[in-house]
CSV table of C-alpha atoms and ligand atoms in Angstrom, one decimal:
chain,number,residue,atom,x,y,z
H,1,MET,CA,45.6,4.7,19.5
H,2,LYS,CA,44.3,3.6,16.1
H,3,GLU,CA,43.6,5.8,13.1
H,4,LYS,CA,41.7,9.1,13.1
H,5,ILE,CA,38.3,8.8,11.5
H,6,LEU,CA,36.0,11.6,10.4
H,7,VAL,CA,32.3,10.9,11.1
H,8,THR,CA,30.0,13.2,9.3
H,9,GLY,CA,26.6,13.5,10.9
H,10,GLY,CA,28.1,12.0,14.0
H,11,THR,CA,25.7,13.5,16.5
H,12,GLY,CA,22.8,11.9,14.5
H,13,TYR,CA,21.1,8.6,15.3
H,14,ILE,CA,23.3,6.0,13.6
H,15,GLY,CA,26.4,8.3,13.7
H,16,SER,CA,26.4,8.6,17.5
H,17,HIS,CA,26.1,4.8,18.0
H,18,THR,CA,28.9,4.3,15.4
H,19,THR,CA,31.1,6.9,17.2
H,20,VAL,CA,30.7,4.9,20.4
H,21,GLU,CA,31.7,1.6,18.7
H,22,LEU,CA,34.7,3.3,16.9
H,23,GLN,CA,36.0,4.8,20.2
H,24,LYS,CA,35.5,1.4,21.9
H,25,ALA,CA,37.6,-0.1,19.2
H,26,GLY,CA,40.3,2.5,19.8
H,27,TYR,CA,39.8,4.8,16.9
H,28,GLU,CA,40.0,8.6,17.4
H,29,VAL,CA,36.9,10.3,16.1
H,30,VAL,CA,36.3,13.7,14.7
H,31,ILE,CA,32.7,14.6,14.2
H,32,ILE,CA,31.3,17.2,11.9
H,33,ASP,CA,27.6,17.9,12.1
H,34,ASN,CA,25.5,21.0,11.4
H,35,LEU,CA,22.9,20.0,14.0
H,36,SER,CA,20.1,20.3,11.5
H,37,ASN,CA,18.7,17.0,12.8
H,38,SER,CA,20.5,16.4,16.1
H,39,ASN,CA,21.6,18.0,19.3
H,40,GLU,CA,25.1,18.8,20.7
H,41,ALA,CA,24.1,17.1,24.0
H,42,VAL,CA,24.5,13.8,22.2
H,43,LEU,CA,28.2,14.3,22.8
H,44,ASP,CA,27.6,14.0,26.6
H,45,GLY,CA,26.0,10.6,26.0
H,46,ILE,CA,28.9,9.4,23.9
H,47,GLU,CA,31.3,10.6,26.5
H,48,ALA,CA,29.4,9.0,29.3
H,49,ILE,CA,29.4,5.6,27.6
H,50,THR,CA,33.0,5.6,26.3
H,51,GLY,CA,34.8,8.0,28.6
H,52,VAL,CA,36.0,9.9,25.6
H,53,ARG,CA,34.5,13.0,24.1
H,54,PRO,CA,35.0,13.1,20.4
H,55,VAL,CA,36.4,16.2,18.7
H,56,PHE,CA,33.3,18.1,17.5
H,57,VAL,CA,33.1,20.6,14.7
H,58,LYS,CA,29.8,22.3,14.2
H,59,GLY,CA,29.7,22.9,10.5
H,60,ASP,CA,28.0,22.1,7.2
H,61,CYS,CA,29.6,19.5,4.8
H,62,THR,CA,28.1,21.3,1.8
H,63,ASP,CA,30.6,24.1,2.5
H,64,LEU,CA,33.9,23.2,1.0
H,65,GLU,CA,35.9,25.8,3.0
H,66,THR,CA,34.6,24.4,6.3
H,67,LEU,CA,35.8,21.0,5.3
H,68,LYS,CA,39.2,22.3,4.1
H,69,LYS,CA,39.6,24.0,7.5
H,70,LEU,CA,38.6,20.8,9.3
H,71,PHE,CA,41.2,18.7,7.5
H,72,LYS,CA,43.8,21.4,8.2
H,73,GLU,CA,43.1,21.6,11.9
H,74,ASN,CA,42.7,17.8,12.3
H,75,PRO,CA,45.6,16.3,10.3
H,76,GLY,CA,46.0,12.6,9.8
H,77,ILE,CA,42.4,11.6,9.1
H,78,LYS,CA,42.6,8.2,7.5
H,79,GLY,CA,38.9,7.3,6.9
H,80,ILE,CA,35.5,8.9,6.6
H,81,ILE,CA,32.1,7.6,7.5
H,82,ASN,CA,29.5,9.7,5.7
H,83,PHE,CA,26.2,9.8,7.6
H,84,ALA,CA,25.5,13.5,7.0
H,85,ALA,CA,22.4,13.6,4.9
H,86,SER,CA,18.7,14.7,4.9
H,87,LYS,CA,16.7,11.5,5.3
H,88,ALA,CA,12.9,12.2,5.4
H,89,VAL,CA,11.4,10.4,2.4
H,90,GLY,CA,8.2,12.5,2.4
H,91,GLU,CA,10.0,15.8,2.8
H,92,SER,CA,12.2,14.9,-0.1
H,93,VAL,CA,9.2,14.8,-2.4
H,94,GLN,CA,8.2,18.3,-1.3
H,95,LYS,CA,11.8,19.8,-1.3
H,96,PRO,CA,13.8,17.8,-3.9
H,97,LEU,CA,16.5,20.4,-4.4
H,98,LEU,CA,17.2,20.6,-0.7
H,99,TYR,CA,17.8,16.8,-0.8
H,100,TYR,CA,19.9,16.8,-3.9
H,101,ARG,CA,21.9,19.7,-2.7
H,102,ASN,CA,22.6,18.5,0.8
H,103,ASN,CA,23.2,14.8,0.1
H,104,LEU,CA,25.1,15.1,-3.1
H,105,ASN,CA,27.2,18.2,-2.4
H,106,THR,CA,28.2,16.7,1.0
H,107,LEU,CA,29.5,13.6,-0.7
H,108,ILE,CA,31.2,15.4,-3.6
H,109,ASN,CA,33.0,17.8,-1.3
H,110,LEU,CA,34.3,14.9,0.9
H,111,LEU,CA,35.4,12.9,-2.2
H,112,GLU,CA,37.2,15.9,-3.6
H,113,LEU,CA,39.2,16.5,-0.5
H,114,MET,CA,40.1,12.9,0.3
H,115,PRO,CA,43.2,12.5,-2.0
H,116,GLU,CA,44.9,15.8,-1.1
H,117,ASN,CA,44.4,15.1,2.6
H,118,GLY,CA,45.6,11.5,2.5
H,119,VAL,CA,42.2,10.0,3.4
H,120,GLU,CA,42.2,6.4,2.2
H,121,GLY,CA,38.6,5.3,2.4
H,122,ILE,CA,35.0,6.3,2.8
H,123,VAL,CA,32.1,4.3,4.2
H,124,PHE,CA,28.8,5.4,2.7
H,125,SER,CA,25.4,5.1,4.3
H,126,SER,CA,23.2,3.7,1.6
H,127,SER,CA,19.8,2.1,1.9
H,128,CYS,CA,17.8,-0.9,0.9
H,129,THR,CA,15.6,1.7,-0.7
H,130,VAL,CA,17.8,1.3,-3.8
H,131,TYR,CA,16.2,-2.1,-4.5
H,132,GLY,CA,12.7,-0.7,-4.7
H,133,GLU,CA,10.0,-3.4,-4.4
H,134,PRO,CA,12.0,-6.6,-4.7
H,135,ASP,CA,11.1,-9.4,-7.2
H,136,GLN,CA,12.1,-11.9,-4.5
H,137,ASN,CA,13.1,-12.0,-0.8
H,138,PRO,CA,15.5,-12.2,0.8
H,139,ILE,CA,17.3,-9.8,-1.5
H,140,ASP,CA,21.1,-9.8,-2.1
H,141,GLU,CA,23.5,-7.3,-3.4
H,142,THR,CA,23.3,-8.6,-7.0
H,143,ALA,CA,19.6,-7.7,-7.3
H,144,PRO,CA,18.8,-5.0,-9.8
H,145,ILE,CA,18.6,-1.3,-8.7
H,146,LYS,CA,15.0,-0.2,-9.4
H,147,PRO,CA,14.0,3.4,-10.3
H,148,ALA,CA,13.9,5.4,-7.1
H,149,THR,CA,10.4,6.3,-5.8
H,150,SER,CA,11.6,9.5,-4.0
H,151,PRO,CA,14.2,12.2,-4.4
H,152,TYR,CA,15.7,10.9,-1.1
H,153,GLY,CA,16.1,7.4,-2.6
H,154,ASN,CA,17.5,8.8,-5.8
H,155,THR,CA,20.2,10.6,-3.8
H,156,LYS,CA,21.3,7.2,-2.5
H,157,GLN,CA,21.4,5.7,-6.0
H,158,ILE,CA,23.3,8.7,-7.4
H,159,SER,CA,25.7,8.7,-4.5
H,160,GLU,CA,26.6,5.1,-5.1
H,161,GLU,CA,27.2,5.9,-8.8
H,162,ILE,CA,29.3,9.0,-8.0
H,163,ILE,CA,31.6,7.0,-5.7
H,164,GLU,CA,31.9,4.2,-8.4
H,165,ASP,CA,32.7,6.7,-11.1
H,166,TYR,CA,35.2,8.6,-9.0
H,167,VAL,CA,37.1,5.4,-8.1
H,168,LYS,CA,36.9,4.2,-11.8
H,169,SER,CA,38.5,7.5,-12.8
H,170,GLY,CA,41.6,6.5,-10.8
H,171,ALA,CA,41.1,8.4,-7.6
H,172,PRO,CA,43.3,6.9,-5.0
H,173,ILE,CA,40.6,6.0,-2.5
H,174,LYS,CA,38.5,3.0,-1.5
H,175,SER,CA,34.9,2.8,-0.5
H,176,ILE,CA,32.4,0.5,1.2
H,177,LEU,CA,28.7,1.1,0.4
H,178,LEU,CA,26.5,-0.2,3.2
H,179,ARG,CA,22.9,-0.7,2.3
H,180,TYR,CA,21.0,-0.5,5.6
H,181,PHE,CA,17.6,-2.2,6.0
H,182,ASN,CA,15.5,-0.7,8.9
H,183,PRO,CA,17.7,0.6,11.8
H,184,ILE,CA,15.8,0.6,15.1
H,185,GLY,CA,16.5,0.6,18.9
H,186,ALA,CA,18.9,2.5,21.0
H,187,HIS,CA,22.1,2.0,23.0
H,188,PRO,CA,21.4,-0.4,26.0
H,189,SER,CA,22.7,2.3,28.3
H,190,ALA,CA,19.8,4.6,27.2
H,191,LEU,CA,22.3,7.4,27.0
H,192,ILE,CA,21.9,7.8,23.3
H,193,GLY,CA,19.1,6.9,20.9
H,194,GLU,CA,16.9,8.3,18.1
H,195,LEU,CA,15.6,11.8,18.6
H,196,PRO,CA,13.0,12.5,15.9
H,197,LEU,CA,12.1,16.2,15.6
H,198,GLY,CA,8.3,16.7,15.5
H,199,VAL,CA,5.9,13.9,14.6
H,200,PRO,CA,7.9,10.8,13.8
H,201,GLN,CA,7.5,9.3,10.3
H,202,ASN,CA,9.1,6.0,11.1
H,203,LEU,CA,7.4,3.1,12.8
H,204,VAL,CA,9.4,2.5,16.0
H,205,PRO,CA,9.6,6.1,17.3
H,206,TYR,CA,5.9,6.5,16.6
H,207,LEU,CA,5.2,3.3,18.4
H,208,THR,CA,7.3,4.2,21.5
H,209,GLN,CA,5.8,7.7,21.6
H,210,THR,CA,2.3,6.1,21.5
H,211,ALA,CA,3.2,3.7,24.2
H,212,ALA,CA,4.4,6.7,26.3
H,213,GLY,CA,1.1,8.5,25.7
H,214,ILE,CA,2.6,11.3,23.6
H,215,ARG,CA,0.5,10.1,20.6
H,216,LYS,CA,-3.0,8.8,20.9
H,217,GLU,CA,-2.7,5.8,18.7
H,218,LEU,CA,-0.5,4.2,16.1
H,219,THR,CA,-1.9,3.7,12.6
H,220,VAL,CA,-0.9,0.5,10.9
H,221,PHE,CA,-0.6,1.6,7.3
H,222,GLY,CA,-2.6,-1.1,5.6
H,223,ASP,CA,-3.6,-4.7,6.4
H,224,ASP,CA,-4.5,-5.8,2.9
H,225,TYR,CA,-1.0,-6.5,1.6
H,226,ASN,CA,0.0,-9.9,0.2
H,227,THR,CA,1.7,-10.9,3.5
H,228,PRO,CA,0.6,-13.5,6.1
H,229,ASP,CA,-1.1,-10.9,8.4
H,230,GLY,CA,-1.7,-8.3,5.6
H,231,SER,CA,0.7,-5.6,7.1
H,232,CYS,CA,4.1,-4.7,5.4
H,233,ILE,CA,7.2,-6.6,6.1
H,234,ARG,CA,10.7,-5.1,6.9
H,235,ASP,CA,14.0,-6.3,8.1
H,236,TYR,CA,14.5,-4.4,11.4
H,237,ILE,CA,18.2,-4.2,12.5
H,238,ASP,CA,19.4,-3.1,15.9
H,239,VAL,CA,21.3,0.2,15.7
H,240,VAL,CA,24.2,-1.2,17.8
H,241,ASP,CA,24.6,-4.2,15.5
H,242,LEU,CA,24.6,-1.7,12.6
H,243,ALA,CA,27.1,0.5,14.2
H,244,LYS,CA,29.5,-2.4,14.7
H,245,ALA,CA,29.4,-3.2,11.0
H,246,HIS,CA,30.9,0.2,10.3
H,247,VAL,CA,33.9,-0.4,12.5
H,248,ILE,CA,34.5,-3.7,10.7
H,249,ALA,CA,34.1,-2.0,7.3
H,250,MET,CA,36.5,0.7,8.2
H,251,LYS,CA,39.1,-1.7,9.4
H,252,ARG,CA,38.8,-3.8,6.2
H,253,MET,CA,39.2,-0.7,4.0
H,254,LEU,CA,42.2,0.7,5.8
H,255,GLU,CA,44.0,-2.5,6.7
H,256,ASN,CA,43.3,-5.0,3.9
H,257,LYS,CA,45.2,-4.1,0.8
H,258,ASP,CA,43.7,-6.8,-1.4
H,259,THR,CA,40.1,-5.8,-1.3
H,260,ALA,CA,38.2,-4.3,-4.3
H,261,ALA,CA,38.2,-0.5,-4.4
H,262,VAL,CA,34.4,-0.4,-4.1
H,263,GLU,CA,32.4,-3.0,-2.2
H,264,VAL,CA,28.8,-3.2,-1.4
H,265,PHE,CA,27.1,-4.9,1.6
H,266,ASN,CA,23.5,-5.4,2.8
H,267,LEU,CA,23.2,-4.8,6.5
H,268,GLY,CA,20.1,-6.6,7.8
H,269,THR,CA,19.2,-9.6,10.0
H,270,GLY,CA,17.8,-11.8,7.2
H,271,ASN,CA,14.4,-12.0,9.0
H,272,GLY,CA,11.3,-10.1,7.9
H,273,LEU,CA,8.8,-8.9,10.5
H,274,SER,CA,5.4,-7.4,9.8
H,275,VAL,CA,4.2,-4.2,11.4
H,276,LEU,CA,1.8,-6.2,13.5
H,277,GLN,CA,4.5,-8.6,14.6
H,278,LEU,CA,6.7,-5.7,15.6
H,279,ILE,CA,3.9,-4.2,17.7
H,280,ASN,CA,3.4,-7.6,19.3
H,281,ALA,CA,7.1,-8.0,20.0
H,282,PHE,CA,7.2,-4.6,21.7
H,283,GLU,CA,4.1,-5.4,23.9
H,284,GLU,CA,5.6,-8.8,24.9
H,285,ALA,CA,9.0,-7.4,25.6
H,286,THR,CA,7.9,-4.4,27.7
H,287,GLY,CA,4.4,-5.3,28.9
H,288,VAL,CA,3.3,-1.9,27.7
H,289,PRO,CA,0.3,-1.8,25.4
H,290,VAL,CA,0.4,0.1,22.1
H,291,PRO,CA,-3.0,1.5,21.2
H,292,HIS,CA,-3.3,1.0,17.4
H,293,LYS,CA,-5.7,0.9,14.5
H,294,ILE,CA,-5.6,-0.2,11.0
H,295,GLY,CA,-5.5,2.7,8.5
H,296,GLU,CA,-5.1,3.2,4.8
H,297,ARG,CA,-1.9,2.2,2.9
H,298,ARG,CA,0.8,4.8,2.9
H,299,ALA,CA,1.6,6.0,-0.7
H,300,GLY,CA,4.9,4.6,-2.0
H,301,ASP,CA,5.3,1.9,0.7
H,302,ILE,CA,7.1,-1.3,-0.3
H,303,GLU,CA,5.1,-4.4,0.5
H,304,LYS,CA,7.8,-6.6,1.7
H,305,ILE,CA,11.6,-6.5,1.8
H,306,TRP,CA,14.2,-8.3,3.9
H,307,ALA,CA,17.9,-8.8,3.4
H,308,ASP,CA,20.1,-11.7,2.4
H,309,PRO,CA,23.0,-10.7,4.7
H,310,LYS,CA,25.2,-13.6,3.6
H,311,LYS,CA,27.9,-11.5,2.0
H,312,ALA,CA,28.3,-9.3,5.1
H,313,ASN,CA,28.2,-12.4,7.3
H,314,GLU,CA,30.9,-14.2,5.3
H,315,VAL,CA,33.1,-11.5,3.9
H,316,LEU,CA,32.9,-9.0,6.8
H,317,GLY,CA,32.5,-11.7,9.5
H,318,TRP,CA,29.7,-9.5,10.8
H,319,LYS,CA,26.3,-10.8,11.9
H,320,ALA,CA,23.2,-9.0,13.4
H,321,GLU,CA,23.0,-10.5,16.9
H,322,ALA,CA,20.4,-8.6,18.9
H,323,ASP,CA,17.2,-10.3,19.8
H,324,ILE,CA,14.2,-8.2,18.7
H,325,LYS,CA,12.7,-8.1,22.2
H,326,ASP,CA,16.0,-6.7,23.6
H,327,THR,CA,16.0,-4.1,20.8
H,328,MET,CA,12.4,-3.2,21.7
H,329,ARG,CA,13.3,-2.9,25.4
H,330,ASN,CA,16.2,-0.6,24.6
H,331,ALA,CA,13.9,1.5,22.4
H,332,TRP,CA,11.5,1.8,25.3
H,333,ALA,CA,14.1,2.6,27.9
H,334,TRP,CA,15.4,5.4,25.6
H,335,GLN,CA,11.8,6.7,25.1
H,336,CYS,CA,11.3,6.7,28.9
H,337,LYS,CA,14.5,8.6,29.3
H,338,VAL,CA,13.6,11.2,26.7
H,339,THR,CA,10.0,11.6,28.1
H,340,GLU,CA,11.5,12.2,31.6
H,341,LYS,CA,13.5,15.2,30.4
V,1,LIG,P1,20.1,11.5,11.4
V,1,LIG,O1,19.3,12.6,10.8
V,1,LIG,O2,19.8,11.1,12.8
V,1,LIG,O3,21.7,11.8,11.2
V,1,LIG,C1,22.2,12.6,10.2
V,1,LIG,C2,23.0,13.7,10.8
V,1,LIG,O4,23.6,14.5,9.8
V,1,LIG,C3,22.2,14.7,11.6
V,1,LIG,O5,22.8,14.8,12.9
V,1,LIG,C4,22.2,16.0,10.9
V,1,LIG,O6,22.2,17.1,11.7
V,1,LIG,C5,23.5,15.9,10.1
V,1,LIG,N1,23.6,16.6,8.8
V,1,LIG,C6,22.7,16.6,7.8
V,1,LIG,N2,23.1,17.3,6.8
V,1,LIG,C7,24.4,17.8,7.2
V,1,LIG,C8,25.4,18.6,6.5
V,1,LIG,N3,25.2,19.1,5.3
V,1,LIG,N4,26.5,18.9,7.2
V,1,LIG,C9,26.7,18.4,8.4
V,1,LIG,N5,25.8,17.6,9.1
V,1,LIG,C10,24.7,17.3,8.4
V,1,LIG,O7,19.9,10.2,10.4
V,1,LIG,P2,20.4,8.7,10.7
V,1,LIG,O8,19.2,7.9,10.8
V,1,LIG,O9,21.4,8.6,11.7
V,1,LIG,O10,21.0,8.4,9.2
V,1,LIG,C11,22.4,8.5,8.9
V,1,LIG,C12,22.6,8.1,7.5
V,1,LIG,O11,22.1,6.8,7.2
V,1,LIG,C13,21.9,9.0,6.5
V,1,LIG,O12,22.7,9.2,5.4
V,1,LIG,C14,20.6,8.3,6.1
V,1,LIG,O13,20.2,8.6,4.8
V,1,LIG,C15,21.2,6.8,6.1
V,1,LIG,N6,20.1,5.8,6.3
V,1,LIG,C16,19.3,5.9,7.4
V,1,LIG,C17,18.3,5.0,7.5
V,1,LIG,C18,17.3,5.1,8.7
V,1,LIG,O14,16.3,4.5,8.6
V,1,LIG,N7,17.7,5.7,9.8
V,1,LIG,C19,18.2,3.9,6.6
V,1,LIG,C20,19.0,3.9,5.5
V,1,LIG,C21,20.0,4.8,5.4
V,2,LIG,N1,4.4,2.2,9.4
V,2,LIG,C1,3.1,2.2,10.0
V,2,LIG,N2,2.7,3.2,10.8
V,2,LIG,C2,3.5,4.3,11.0
V,2,LIG,C3,4.8,4.3,10.5
V,2,LIG,C4,5.2,3.3,9.7
V,2,LIG,O1,2.3,1.2,9.8
V,2,LIG,O2,3.1,5.2,11.7
V,2,LIG,C5,4.8,1.1,8.6
V,2,LIG,C6,5.2,1.5,7.2
V,2,LIG,O3,4.0,1.4,6.4
V,2,LIG,C7,6.2,0.4,6.8
V,2,LIG,C8,6.9,0.1,8.2
V,2,LIG,O4,6.0,0.6,9.2
V,2,LIG,O5,5.5,-0.8,6.4
V,2,LIG,C9,8.2,0.7,8.3
V,2,LIG,O6,8.1,2.1,8.0
V,2,LIG,P1,9.2,3.2,8.3
V,2,LIG,O7,8.7,4.5,7.8
V,2,LIG,O8,9.7,3.0,9.7
V,2,LIG,O9,10.4,2.7,7.3
V,2,LIG,P2,10.5,2.5,5.8
V,2,LIG,O10,10.8,1.0,5.5
V,2,LIG,O11,9.3,3.0,5.1
V,2,LIG,O12,11.7,3.4,5.4
V,2,LIG,C10,12.9,3.5,6.2
V,2,LIG,C11,13.5,4.8,6.1
V,2,LIG,C12,14.0,5.1,4.7
V,2,LIG,C13,15.0,4.0,4.3
V,2,LIG,C14,14.3,2.7,4.4
V,2,LIG,C15,15.2,1.6,4.1
V,2,LIG,O13,12.5,5.8,6.4
V,2,LIG,O14,14.8,6.3,4.8
V,2,LIG,O15,13.8,2.5,5.7
V,2,LIG,O16,16.4,1.7,4.9
V,2,LIG,F1,15.3,4.2,3.0
């Protein structure tokens, strides 16, 4: 058995897929989640895929005492992957304090408890949102950080700074900041996937719900952008590829003594796809039509952004491998499973 890892937000979308990959790699996982945006039944899916049920603590990471108790009851945690956060961009504009409190207090509590509990490293879920609208694409990690366009985005920028300042102060920890591009898809088993509460804000869950007939039609937010077909471009990364990068990052942090105390990596495919291209890929992959119309631009949207993932490819030895059509088929299989229930 390898080291014990604490996965905060582990019943969430990316956390559940990462728990599967950590367990497959032999790590022992302890999850803490307050179930504010996920469901305990996710643990059944993780167990069905890996044969192992992770230790689960229902609790809130903004509560220091809960975390102290967790470390006491689960001694020997060597690394943390911090997924726990509120993540809806629009909601963060309406409720900024909720976002600052949840996302920042969670991180600060974890950082504070790491040294005294012998936790050596923390992987942090950051986002390409820190780059704002890029001056050029693909974008690499040396690109400037632009002013955040939402409180949510600002929590990611501030969190990166908090980690850097804490490490600079001499705290005996390491950290890897992973800047995700657009995670999509589901586990190929269709046993875990994304479970958006209410009306989805993100493209792929809205698309699959439309294909399933739950939503009447998908609105493409603008076709007058400066892109080949006029719709926005993103770098869509398969969630299983993304999950695997966390396992590599954790191993590097814990086992490689010569790496810098804080490292930053883009996690993307390196390919940009427009909204219309993604709809097309879904229809071709599944044969299921997606009723859609062109609508107004969505306020605050970035026109085009895709990753230069060279650093992650070369330094981590990680590469996004999934074919977009397989990713779309997995997203659809998961949607069908959820709709059946
Ligand atoms: P998610 O909402 O599915 O997962 C987050 C989990 O954290 C949820 O299960 C939620 O219940 C839990 N949680 C929230 N606050 C908590 C708290 N205070 N204590 C304990 N648990 C708490 O989101 P996700 O898509 O899996 O995202 C995971 C991380 O990746 C987040 O930090 C998010 O900001 C970041 N990220 C996501 C995307 C994306 O598009 N999905 C892109 C970039 C970065
Ligand atoms: N879109 C539509 N119709 C929809 C939903 C989305 O056309 O119904 C378009 C958007 O305009 C955008 C693209 O699809 O061009 C992707 O939109 P998402 O909302 O899925 O993703 P974003 O790139 O806007 O933002 C996401 C997360 C952020 C995260 C960012 C970078 O929501 O939290 O990726 O990782 F910061």
